[in-house]
Amino acid sequence: MRPSRIAHAGLRQKIMSAEAAAALIENGDHVGMSGFTGAGYPKAIPLALARHIQAHHDAGKAFRIGVWTGASTAPELDGALAKVGGMDMRLPYQSDPTCRARINDGEMAYMDIHLSHVAQYVWFGFLGKLNVAVIEVAGILEDGRLIPATSVGNNKTWLDQADKVILEVNHGHSLGLEGMHDIYYGTERPPHRKPIPMTHAGDRIGEPYLRCDPAKVIAIVETQLPDRDTRFSAPDEPSKRIAGHLMDFLQDEVAQGRLPPELLPLQSGVGNIANAVMESLNEGPFNDLQGYTEVLQDGMLAMLKSGKMAMASSTALSFSAPVMEEFLANLDFYRERIVLRPQEISNHPEVIRRLGIIAMNGMIEADLYGNVNSTHVMGTRIMNGIGGSGDFARNAYLSVFMTPSTAKGGSISCIVPMVSHVDHTEHDVQIVVTEQGLADLRGLSPRQRSRRIIERCAHPDFRPALLDYVERSEANARAGHGGMHTPHLLDEALSWHNRYEQTGKMLAD
């Protein structure tokens, strides 16, 4: 029999099955669940809850809940609950295909929020009452404090704000995680807020455990299940070229004296391009790098292992299975170099601006003036969500957005006359990178930006049409039909998207 990880005698009396715990969640509840980018999410309880909801639906009874998390989770949570139509509202971020389909079919509401806003929205009461928290942890101490798992996310806020708490104690997480976390309890509501006392990415300002009132705990479920296997493809040629352009740019910034030799703390978004950039940095000339990001992936862990990166701060660990094995085998080494924080701190605008973060995020498309769409396909269909990209882009020392120049086999240009949805305005976008090149937009007017983006970032197949659009927009403005500051042909600005929807191609034959 495995030893108990529940040292609190009273809480041991609340151990029950996942089915019994799930039955304590009621129709209409707002449920705050742990989980951030496939790490540290409850695994047994959501599956049991999905079965519970399906049984209600089969009996002709209504049963839907609101699900709030840190960010994306996994099929055992988002996928299972979406499949049975169990969520009436999802926030603040998702990446599950079933969940996405429900949202785009109008069967589920979705509130896409800046990740730094979620905790304070709950404190302020903007989202209504949080009824239940369902939190995965690695263990429970004798005094009731909780050993966090592989993500922190919004867990501190869920535990504070929920009326009732259900804990999923996962024996699959190493107890060696203990001591890696830094949970800050110094935040307040306005007008009582104080500065967050951080001046370096590695500063520890809190405590290694989550606090939880044992009286609020209504159930504990023990599991032994792994996190989602977050696999990444090997960097393809476009990703390598994007990374190469960015490396050249960073070296020039150092040469010009705008960055120190060790750069500034790095934030990297999720995905293959981000990992390609990390791989290039690991092979590049910079040393003593630091990370201040929201999710630590394979590429950044490799930099810690090689010594290129001295330390990394994050709110979650999202590794492929082989890299997770490496991490667990060398936990003592990584515990000294990784800090896991609540996302209200990892994504806090005050801290991001103070530390001078270099923010590098992916996008779906950018337009001629530097506006960026990170979330919507053809303007109406959600892909995932804005996540933390807005938190970092607006407050970063350098704000970088990256994408291949085309999609769908070349039928879509990722540089368009006007983005079909705006997540990041031109005011928050400094650098745009595709495999074609890098456009440094700092210090440029909108019309200057348009030429720079076309010349440096657009695919050659689309450059003539983009330049033609710009020239005709300016001619139209000179003729008195609009202004010259940001000229557009309003009857054509979204015609590329409309044409793709109708014909499957952005450009006419």
Coordinates of C-alpha atoms in Angstrom, one line a residue:
M1 CA 0.0 0.0 0.0
R2 CA 1.4 3.4 -1.0
P3 CA 2.1 5.8 1.9
S4 CA -0.5 8.6 2.4
R5 CA 0.4 12.0 1.2
I6 CA -2.3 13.5 3.4
A7 CA -0.5 14.3 6.7
H8 CA -3.5 16.3 8.1
A9 CA -5.4 13.8 10.3
G10 CA -8.8 15.5 9.8
L11 CA -8.5 15.7 6.1
R12 CA -7.7 12.0 5.8
Q13 CA -11.3 11.5 6.9
K14 CA -12.5 13.2 3.8
I15 CA -11.0 10.8 1.3
M16 CA -13.6 9.4 -1.1
S17 CA -14.0 8.2 -4.7
A18 CA -13.9 10.6 -7.7
E19 CA -17.6 9.7 -8.3
A20 CA -18.6 10.7 -4.8
A21 CA -16.6 13.9 -5.0
A22 CA -18.0 14.8 -8.4
A23 CA -21.5 14.3 -7.0
L24 CA -20.9 17.2 -4.6
I25 CA -20.8 19.7 -7.5
E26 CA -24.2 21.1 -8.3
N27 CA -25.9 22.2 -11.5
G28 CA -25.1 25.9 -12.1
D29 CA -22.0 26.0 -9.9
H30 CA -19.0 28.1 -10.9
V31 CA -16.1 25.7 -10.5
G32 CA -12.5 26.9 -10.3
M33 CA -10.2 24.1 -11.5
S34 CA -6.4 24.0 -11.4
G35 CA -4.5 23.6 -14.6
F36 CA -2.3 25.6 -16.9
T37 CA -1.2 24.5 -20.4
G38 CA -1.7 20.8 -19.7
A39 CA 0.0 20.8 -16.3
G40 CA -1.4 20.3 -12.8
Y41 CA -5.0 19.9 -13.7
P42 CA -7.4 17.5 -11.9
K43 CA -7.7 14.3 -13.8
A44 CA -10.1 11.8 -12.1
I45 CA -12.8 14.3 -10.8
P46 CA -13.6 16.0 -14.2
L47 CA -14.0 12.6 -15.8
A48 CA -16.3 11.4 -13.0
L49 CA -18.1 14.8 -13.3
A50 CA -18.6 14.3 -17.0
R51 CA -20.2 10.9 -16.3
H52 CA -22.4 12.5 -13.6
I53 CA -23.5 15.2 -16.0
Q54 CA -24.2 12.7 -18.8
A55 CA -26.4 10.6 -16.4
H56 CA -28.4 13.8 -15.6
H57 CA -28.8 14.6 -19.3
D58 CA -29.9 11.0 -20.1
A59 CA -32.6 11.4 -17.4
G60 CA -33.8 14.6 -19.0
K61 CA -32.4 16.8 -16.3
A62 CA -30.3 20.0 -16.9
F63 CA -26.8 20.1 -15.6
R64 CA -24.2 22.6 -16.7
I65 CA -21.5 24.4 -14.8
G66 CA -19.1 27.3 -15.4
V67 CA -15.4 26.2 -15.6
W68 CA -12.7 28.6 -14.6
T69 CA -9.0 27.5 -14.8
G70 CA -5.5 29.0 -15.1
A71 CA -5.3 28.4 -18.9
S72 CA -5.7 25.3 -21.1
T73 CA -6.0 21.8 -19.5
A74 CA -6.3 18.5 -21.3
P75 CA -8.8 16.0 -22.7
E76 CA -9.6 14.6 -19.3
L77 CA -11.0 18.0 -18.3
D78 CA -11.9 20.3 -21.1
G79 CA -12.5 17.5 -23.6
A80 CA -14.6 15.3 -21.3
L81 CA -16.8 18.1 -20.0
A82 CA -17.3 19.7 -23.5
K83 CA -18.2 16.3 -25.0
V84 CA -21.2 15.9 -22.7
G85 CA -22.3 19.5 -23.0
G86 CA -21.5 20.1 -19.4
M87 CA -20.1 23.7 -19.6
D88 CA -22.2 26.7 -20.0
M89 CA -19.2 29.1 -19.6
R90 CA -15.5 28.6 -20.0
L91 CA -12.8 31.0 -19.1
P92 CA -10.1 32.3 -19.5
Y93 CA -8.3 30.1 -22.1
Q94 CA -8.7 26.8 -23.8
S95 CA -7.1 24.8 -26.6
D96 CA -9.2 21.6 -26.7
P97 CA -10.7 20.7 -30.2
T98 CA -14.1 19.6 -28.7
C99 CA -14.3 22.7 -26.5
R100 CA -13.4 24.9 -29.5
A101 CA -16.1 23.3 -31.7
R102 CA -18.7 23.8 -29.0
I103 CA -17.8 27.5 -28.7
N104 CA -17.7 28.1 -32.5
D105 CA -21.1 26.3 -32.9
G106 CA -22.6 28.6 -30.3
E107 CA -23.3 25.8 -27.8
M108 CA -21.0 27.1 -25.1
A109 CA -20.1 30.6 -23.9
Y110 CA -16.4 31.5 -23.7
M111 CA -14.8 34.5 -22.1
D112 CA -11.3 35.0 -23.5
I113 CA -9.4 37.1 -20.9
H114 CA -5.9 38.4 -20.3
L115 CA -4.5 35.8 -17.9
S116 CA -3.3 38.5 -15.5
H117 CA -6.9 39.8 -15.1
V118 CA -8.6 36.6 -14.0
A119 CA -7.6 36.5 -10.3
Q120 CA -8.5 40.1 -9.7
Y121 CA -11.8 39.8 -11.6
V122 CA -12.7 37.1 -9.1
W123 CA -11.6 39.1 -6.1
F124 CA -13.6 42.1 -7.3
G125 CA -16.7 40.0 -7.8
F126 CA -16.9 40.8 -11.5
L127 CA -17.5 37.1 -12.4
G128 CA -20.0 36.2 -9.7
K129 CA -19.5 33.8 -6.8
L130 CA -17.0 30.9 -7.0
N131 CA -18.8 28.0 -5.5
V132 CA -16.3 25.2 -5.7
A133 CA -12.5 24.8 -6.2
V134 CA -11.1 21.6 -7.6
I135 CA -7.4 21.6 -7.2
E136 CA -4.7 19.1 -7.9
V137 CA -1.8 19.0 -5.4
A138 CA 1.2 16.8 -4.8
G139 CA 0.5 16.5 -1.1
I140 CA -1.0 17.9 2.1
L141 CA 1.1 18.9 5.2
E142 CA 0.1 18.2 8.7
D143 CA -1.1 21.7 9.3
G144 CA -3.2 21.6 6.1
R145 CA -1.0 23.6 3.8
L146 CA -0.8 22.2 0.3
I147 CA 2.3 21.1 -1.8
P148 CA 1.5 22.5 -5.3
A149 CA 1.9 20.3 -8.3
T150 CA 3.3 21.2 -11.8
S151 CA 1.3 24.4 -12.1
V152 CA 0.2 27.2 -9.8
G153 CA -2.1 29.2 -12.2
N154 CA -5.0 30.7 -10.3
N155 CA -5.0 28.0 -7.5
K156 CA -4.3 30.5 -4.7
T157 CA -7.3 32.6 -5.7
W158 CA -9.6 29.6 -6.2
L159 CA -8.7 28.3 -2.7
D160 CA -9.2 31.7 -1.2
Q161 CA -12.5 32.6 -2.9
A162 CA -14.4 29.3 -3.2
D163 CA -17.0 28.3 -0.7
K164 CA -16.0 24.7 -1.0
V165 CA -12.8 22.9 -1.9
I166 CA -12.2 19.5 -3.4
L167 CA -8.6 18.3 -3.6
E168 CA -7.1 15.8 -5.9
V169 CA -3.9 14.5 -4.4
N170 CA -1.8 13.0 -7.2
H171 CA 0.8 10.5 -6.2
G172 CA 2.1 10.7 -9.8
H173 CA 3.8 14.0 -9.0
S174 CA 7.2 13.9 -7.4
L175 CA 7.4 15.2 -3.8
G176 CA 10.7 16.7 -5.0
L177 CA 8.6 19.6 -6.4
E178 CA 8.3 20.8 -2.8
G179 CA 10.3 24.0 -2.4
M180 CA 10.1 25.0 -6.1
H181 CA 7.0 27.2 -5.7
D182 CA 6.7 30.8 -4.5
I183 CA 3.2 31.7 -3.5
Y184 CA 2.8 35.4 -2.9
Y185 CA 0.1 36.5 -0.4
G186 CA 0.7 40.2 -0.5
T187 CA -1.8 41.3 -3.1
E188 CA -4.7 43.5 -2.0
R189 CA -7.8 45.1 -3.6
P190 CA -7.6 48.8 -4.5
P191 CA -7.1 51.2 -2.8
H192 CA -4.9 49.1 -0.5
R193 CA -2.5 47.7 -3.0
K194 CA 1.3 47.9 -2.5
P195 CA 4.1 47.5 -5.0
I196 CA 5.1 43.9 -5.7
P197 CA 8.6 43.5 -4.2
M198 CA 10.4 42.0 -7.1
T199 CA 13.4 43.5 -8.9
H200 CA 14.9 40.3 -10.4
A201 CA 13.3 37.4 -12.2
G202 CA 14.5 34.9 -9.6
D203 CA 13.4 36.8 -6.5
R204 CA 11.4 34.8 -4.0
I205 CA 8.7 36.9 -2.4
G206 CA 6.3 34.4 -1.0
E207 CA 6.1 30.9 0.5
P208 CA 6.5 27.4 -1.0
Y209 CA 2.9 26.2 -0.1
L210 CA -0.7 27.0 -0.8
R211 CA -2.8 27.9 2.1
C212 CA -6.2 26.3 2.5
D213 CA -8.8 26.4 5.3
P214 CA -9.3 22.7 6.2
A215 CA -12.9 23.5 7.1
K216 CA -13.7 24.4 3.5
V217 CA -12.4 21.0 2.2
I218 CA -15.4 18.7 1.4
A219 CA -13.6 15.9 -0.4
I220 CA -10.2 14.5 -1.2
V221 CA -9.5 12.1 -4.1
E222 CA -6.2 10.3 -4.4
T223 CA -4.8 9.6 -7.9
Q224 CA -1.7 8.5 -9.7
L225 CA -1.9 9.9 -13.2
P226 CA 0.5 11.8 -15.4
D227 CA 0.1 15.3 -16.9
R228 CA -0.7 15.7 -20.6
D229 CA 2.2 14.7 -22.8
T230 CA 2.9 18.0 -24.5
R231 CA 4.8 16.9 -27.6
F232 CA 6.5 19.2 -30.0
S233 CA 7.6 18.6 -33.5
A234 CA 11.2 19.1 -34.5
P235 CA 11.7 22.7 -35.7
D236 CA 10.8 22.9 -39.4
E237 CA 12.6 25.1 -41.9
P238 CA 10.3 28.2 -41.5
S239 CA 10.6 28.0 -37.7
K240 CA 14.4 27.8 -38.0
R241 CA 14.4 30.8 -40.3
I242 CA 12.2 32.8 -38.0
A243 CA 14.5 31.9 -35.1
G244 CA 17.5 32.9 -37.2
H245 CA 16.1 36.4 -38.0
L246 CA 15.4 36.9 -34.3
M247 CA 18.9 35.9 -33.3
D248 CA 20.4 38.3 -35.8
F249 CA 18.2 41.1 -34.4
L250 CA 19.1 40.4 -30.8
Q251 CA 22.8 40.4 -31.6
D252 CA 22.4 43.7 -33.3
E253 CA 20.5 45.1 -30.3
V254 CA 23.4 44.2 -28.1
A255 CA 25.9 45.7 -30.6
Q256 CA 23.9 48.9 -30.6
G257 CA 23.9 49.0 -26.8
R258 CA 20.1 48.6 -26.5
L259 CA 20.4 45.3 -24.8
P260 CA 23.0 44.0 -22.3
P261 CA 25.2 41.0 -23.4
E262 CA 23.1 38.6 -21.3
L263 CA 19.9 40.2 -22.8
L264 CA 16.9 40.8 -20.6
P265 CA 14.5 38.2 -19.1
L266 CA 12.8 36.1 -21.8
Q267 CA 9.1 35.3 -22.2
S268 CA 8.2 32.7 -24.8
G269 CA 4.8 31.7 -25.9
V270 CA 3.6 28.2 -26.5
G271 CA 4.4 26.0 -29.6
N272 CA 6.9 24.8 -32.1
I273 CA 8.2 28.3 -33.2
A274 CA 8.8 29.3 -29.6
N275 CA 10.8 26.1 -29.0
A276 CA 12.8 26.7 -32.2
V277 CA 13.7 30.1 -30.8
M278 CA 14.8 28.6 -27.5
E279 CA 16.9 26.0 -29.4
S280 CA 18.6 28.8 -31.4
L281 CA 19.3 30.7 -28.2
N282 CA 20.8 27.6 -26.6
E283 CA 23.2 27.3 -29.5
G284 CA 23.8 31.1 -29.7
P285 CA 26.3 33.6 -28.3
F286 CA 24.3 34.8 -25.3
N287 CA 25.1 33.5 -21.7
D288 CA 23.6 33.9 -18.3
L289 CA 20.1 34.3 -19.7
Q290 CA 17.0 34.4 -17.5
G291 CA 13.5 33.4 -18.2
Y292 CA 10.4 35.2 -16.9
T293 CA 7.5 33.5 -18.6
E294 CA 4.1 31.9 -18.0
V295 CA 4.9 28.4 -19.2
L296 CA 8.2 26.6 -19.1
Q297 CA 8.5 24.2 -22.1
D298 CA 11.1 21.8 -23.5
G299 CA 13.3 24.4 -25.1
M300 CA 13.8 26.5 -22.0
L301 CA 14.5 23.5 -19.8
A302 CA 17.2 22.5 -22.3
M303 CA 18.8 26.0 -21.8
L304 CA 18.8 25.5 -18.0
K305 CA 20.4 22.0 -18.5
S306 CA 23.1 23.4 -20.7
G307 CA 23.8 26.4 -18.5
K308 CA 22.9 28.9 -21.1
M309 CA 20.1 30.0 -18.9
A310 CA 20.8 30.7 -15.2
M311 CA 17.2 30.6 -13.9
A312 CA 13.6 30.6 -15.1
S313 CA 10.4 31.9 -13.5
S314 CA 7.0 30.5 -14.6
T315 CA 3.6 29.4 -13.5
A316 CA 3.6 26.0 -15.1
L317 CA 5.8 23.2 -16.4
S318 CA 4.6 21.9 -19.8
F319 CA 7.0 19.2 -21.0
S320 CA 6.9 16.3 -23.4
A321 CA 7.2 12.9 -21.7
P322 CA 11.0 12.5 -22.4
V323 CA 11.8 15.9 -21.1
M324 CA 9.6 15.4 -18.0
E325 CA 11.7 12.3 -17.3
E326 CA 14.9 14.4 -17.6
F327 CA 13.3 17.0 -15.2
L328 CA 12.3 14.4 -12.6
A329 CA 15.7 12.6 -12.8
N330 CA 17.4 15.9 -11.9
L331 CA 14.9 17.6 -9.7
D332 CA 17.5 18.8 -7.2
F333 CA 19.4 20.6 -10.0
Y334 CA 16.2 22.2 -11.4
R335 CA 14.7 23.2 -8.0
E336 CA 17.6 25.6 -7.6
R337 CA 16.9 27.2 -11.0
I338 CA 13.1 27.2 -11.4
V339 CA 10.5 29.3 -9.5
L340 CA 6.8 28.5 -10.0
R341 CA 4.5 31.4 -9.2
P342 CA 0.8 32.3 -9.3
Q343 CA -0.2 33.6 -12.7
E344 CA -1.2 36.9 -11.2
I345 CA 2.5 37.4 -10.6
S346 CA 4.1 35.6 -13.6
N347 CA 1.9 37.7 -15.8
H348 CA 1.7 40.9 -13.8
P349 CA 2.1 44.1 -15.9
E350 CA 4.0 45.9 -13.1
V351 CA 6.6 43.1 -12.8
I352 CA 6.9 42.7 -16.6
R353 CA 7.6 46.3 -17.1
R354 CA 10.0 46.6 -14.2
L355 CA 12.1 43.6 -15.3
G356 CA 12.1 44.7 -19.0
I357 CA 10.9 41.4 -20.5
I358 CA 11.7 40.4 -24.1
A359 CA 8.2 39.0 -25.1
M360 CA 8.1 36.6 -28.0
N361 CA 4.6 35.3 -29.0
G362 CA 2.9 33.6 -31.9
M363 CA 0.1 35.0 -34.0
I364 CA -2.5 34.1 -36.6
E365 CA -2.0 37.2 -38.7
A366 CA -0.7 40.7 -38.8
D367 CA -1.8 43.6 -41.0
L368 CA 0.0 46.3 -42.8
Y369 CA 0.1 48.6 -39.9
G370 CA 1.1 46.2 -37.3
N371 CA -2.1 45.2 -35.7
V372 CA -2.1 41.5 -34.6
N373 CA -4.8 38.8 -34.5
S374 CA -3.8 36.0 -32.1
T375 CA -7.1 34.3 -31.6
H376 CA -9.6 34.2 -34.5
V377 CA -9.6 32.3 -37.8
M378 CA -11.2 34.4 -40.5
G379 CA -12.4 36.9 -37.9
T380 CA -15.1 34.8 -36.3
R381 CA -13.9 31.4 -35.2
I382 CA -11.9 31.2 -32.0
M383 CA -8.7 29.1 -32.1
N384 CA -7.5 29.2 -28.5
G385 CA -7.4 32.6 -26.8
I386 CA -5.2 35.6 -26.1
G387 CA -3.7 33.9 -23.1
G388 CA -0.8 35.9 -21.6
S389 CA 0.4 37.4 -24.8
G390 CA -1.4 40.7 -24.1
D391 CA 0.0 40.9 -20.6
F392 CA 3.5 40.7 -22.0
A393 CA 3.1 42.6 -25.3
R394 CA 1.8 45.8 -23.8
N395 CA 4.3 45.9 -21.0
A396 CA 7.5 44.4 -22.5
Y397 CA 10.8 46.0 -23.2
L398 CA 10.6 44.4 -26.6
S399 CA 7.3 43.0 -28.0
V400 CA 7.8 40.4 -30.8
F401 CA 5.2 38.5 -32.8
M402 CA 6.1 35.6 -35.0
T403 CA 4.3 33.4 -37.6
P404 CA 5.1 31.7 -40.9
S405 CA 4.2 34.1 -43.8
T406 CA 1.5 31.7 -45.2
A407 CA -0.9 29.0 -44.1
K408 CA -3.0 26.3 -45.7
G409 CA -0.4 25.4 -48.3
G410 CA 0.1 29.0 -49.4
S411 CA -3.6 29.8 -49.9
I412 CA -3.6 32.1 -46.9
S413 CA -1.3 35.1 -46.3
C414 CA -0.6 35.8 -42.7
I415 CA 0.2 39.4 -43.6
V416 CA -3.1 41.0 -44.7
P417 CA -4.4 44.5 -45.5
M418 CA -6.5 44.5 -42.3
V419 CA -6.6 41.8 -39.6
S420 CA -10.0 40.2 -39.3
H421 CA -9.9 40.4 -35.5
V422 CA -7.7 42.6 -33.3
D423 CA -6.0 41.3 -30.1
H424 CA -2.9 43.5 -30.1
T425 CA -3.1 47.0 -31.6
E426 CA -0.2 48.5 -33.5
H427 CA 0.7 50.4 -30.3
D428 CA 1.7 47.1 -28.6
V429 CA 3.6 45.5 -31.5
Q430 CA 7.3 46.4 -32.1
I431 CA 8.7 43.5 -34.0
V432 CA 7.0 41.2 -36.6
V433 CA 8.9 38.1 -37.8
T434 CA 8.2 35.6 -40.5
E435 CA 10.5 33.2 -42.3
Q436 CA 10.8 35.9 -44.9
G437 CA 12.4 38.4 -42.5
L438 CA 12.0 40.7 -39.5
A439 CA 10.3 44.1 -39.5
D440 CA 11.4 46.4 -36.8
L441 CA 8.5 48.8 -36.4
R442 CA 9.9 51.0 -33.7
G443 CA 9.9 54.7 -34.5
L444 CA 7.8 54.3 -37.7
S445 CA 4.6 55.9 -38.7
P446 CA 1.7 53.7 -39.9
R447 CA 2.6 54.3 -43.6
Q448 CA 6.2 53.5 -42.9
R449 CA 5.3 50.4 -41.1
S450 CA 3.2 49.1 -44.1
R451 CA 6.2 49.2 -46.4
R452 CA 8.5 47.7 -43.9
I453 CA 6.1 44.8 -43.2
I454 CA 5.5 44.1 -46.9
E455 CA 9.2 44.2 -47.7
R456 CA 10.4 42.1 -44.8
C457 CA 7.6 39.8 -43.8
A458 CA 5.2 39.1 -46.6
H459 CA 5.5 36.1 -48.8
P460 CA 6.7 37.0 -52.4
D461 CA 3.4 35.5 -53.8
F462 CA 1.5 38.2 -51.9
R463 CA 3.8 41.2 -51.9
P464 CA 2.6 42.7 -55.2
A465 CA -1.1 42.5 -54.1
L466 CA -0.3 44.0 -50.7
L467 CA 1.8 46.9 -52.2
D468 CA -1.0 47.5 -54.7
Y469 CA -3.5 47.8 -51.9
V470 CA -1.3 50.3 -50.0
E471 CA -0.7 52.4 -53.1
R472 CA -4.4 52.5 -54.1
S473 CA -5.3 53.3 -50.4
E474 CA -3.0 56.3 -50.5
A475 CA -4.2 57.5 -53.9
N476 CA -7.8 57.2 -52.6
A477 CA -6.9 59.3 -49.6
R478 CA -5.1 61.9 -51.7
A479 CA -8.3 62.2 -53.7
G480 CA -10.1 63.2 -50.6
H481 CA -11.6 59.8 -49.7
G482 CA -10.1 59.2 -46.3
G483 CA -7.0 60.2 -44.4
M484 CA -3.4 59.8 -45.1
H485 CA -2.4 58.7 -41.6
T486 CA -3.6 55.2 -41.9
P487 CA -5.1 54.9 -45.4
H488 CA -7.5 52.0 -46.1
L489 CA -9.9 51.0 -48.8
L490 CA -12.8 50.1 -46.5
D491 CA -14.7 48.2 -49.1
E492 CA -11.7 46.0 -49.7
A493 CA -9.9 45.8 -46.3
L494 CA -11.4 42.4 -45.4
S495 CA -11.9 41.2 -49.0
W496 CA -9.0 38.7 -48.8
H497 CA -10.7 36.9 -45.9
N498 CA -14.1 37.0 -47.6
R499 CA -12.6 35.6 -50.8
Y500 CA -11.0 32.8 -48.9
E501 CA -14.2 31.9 -47.3
Q502 CA -15.9 31.7 -50.7
T503 CA -13.2 30.2 -52.8
G504 CA -10.5 28.7 -50.5
K505 CA -7.9 31.2 -51.7
M506 CA -7.1 34.8 -50.6
L507 CA -6.1 36.0 -54.0
A508 CA -8.1 35.9 -57.1
D509 CA -6.7 33.9 -60.0

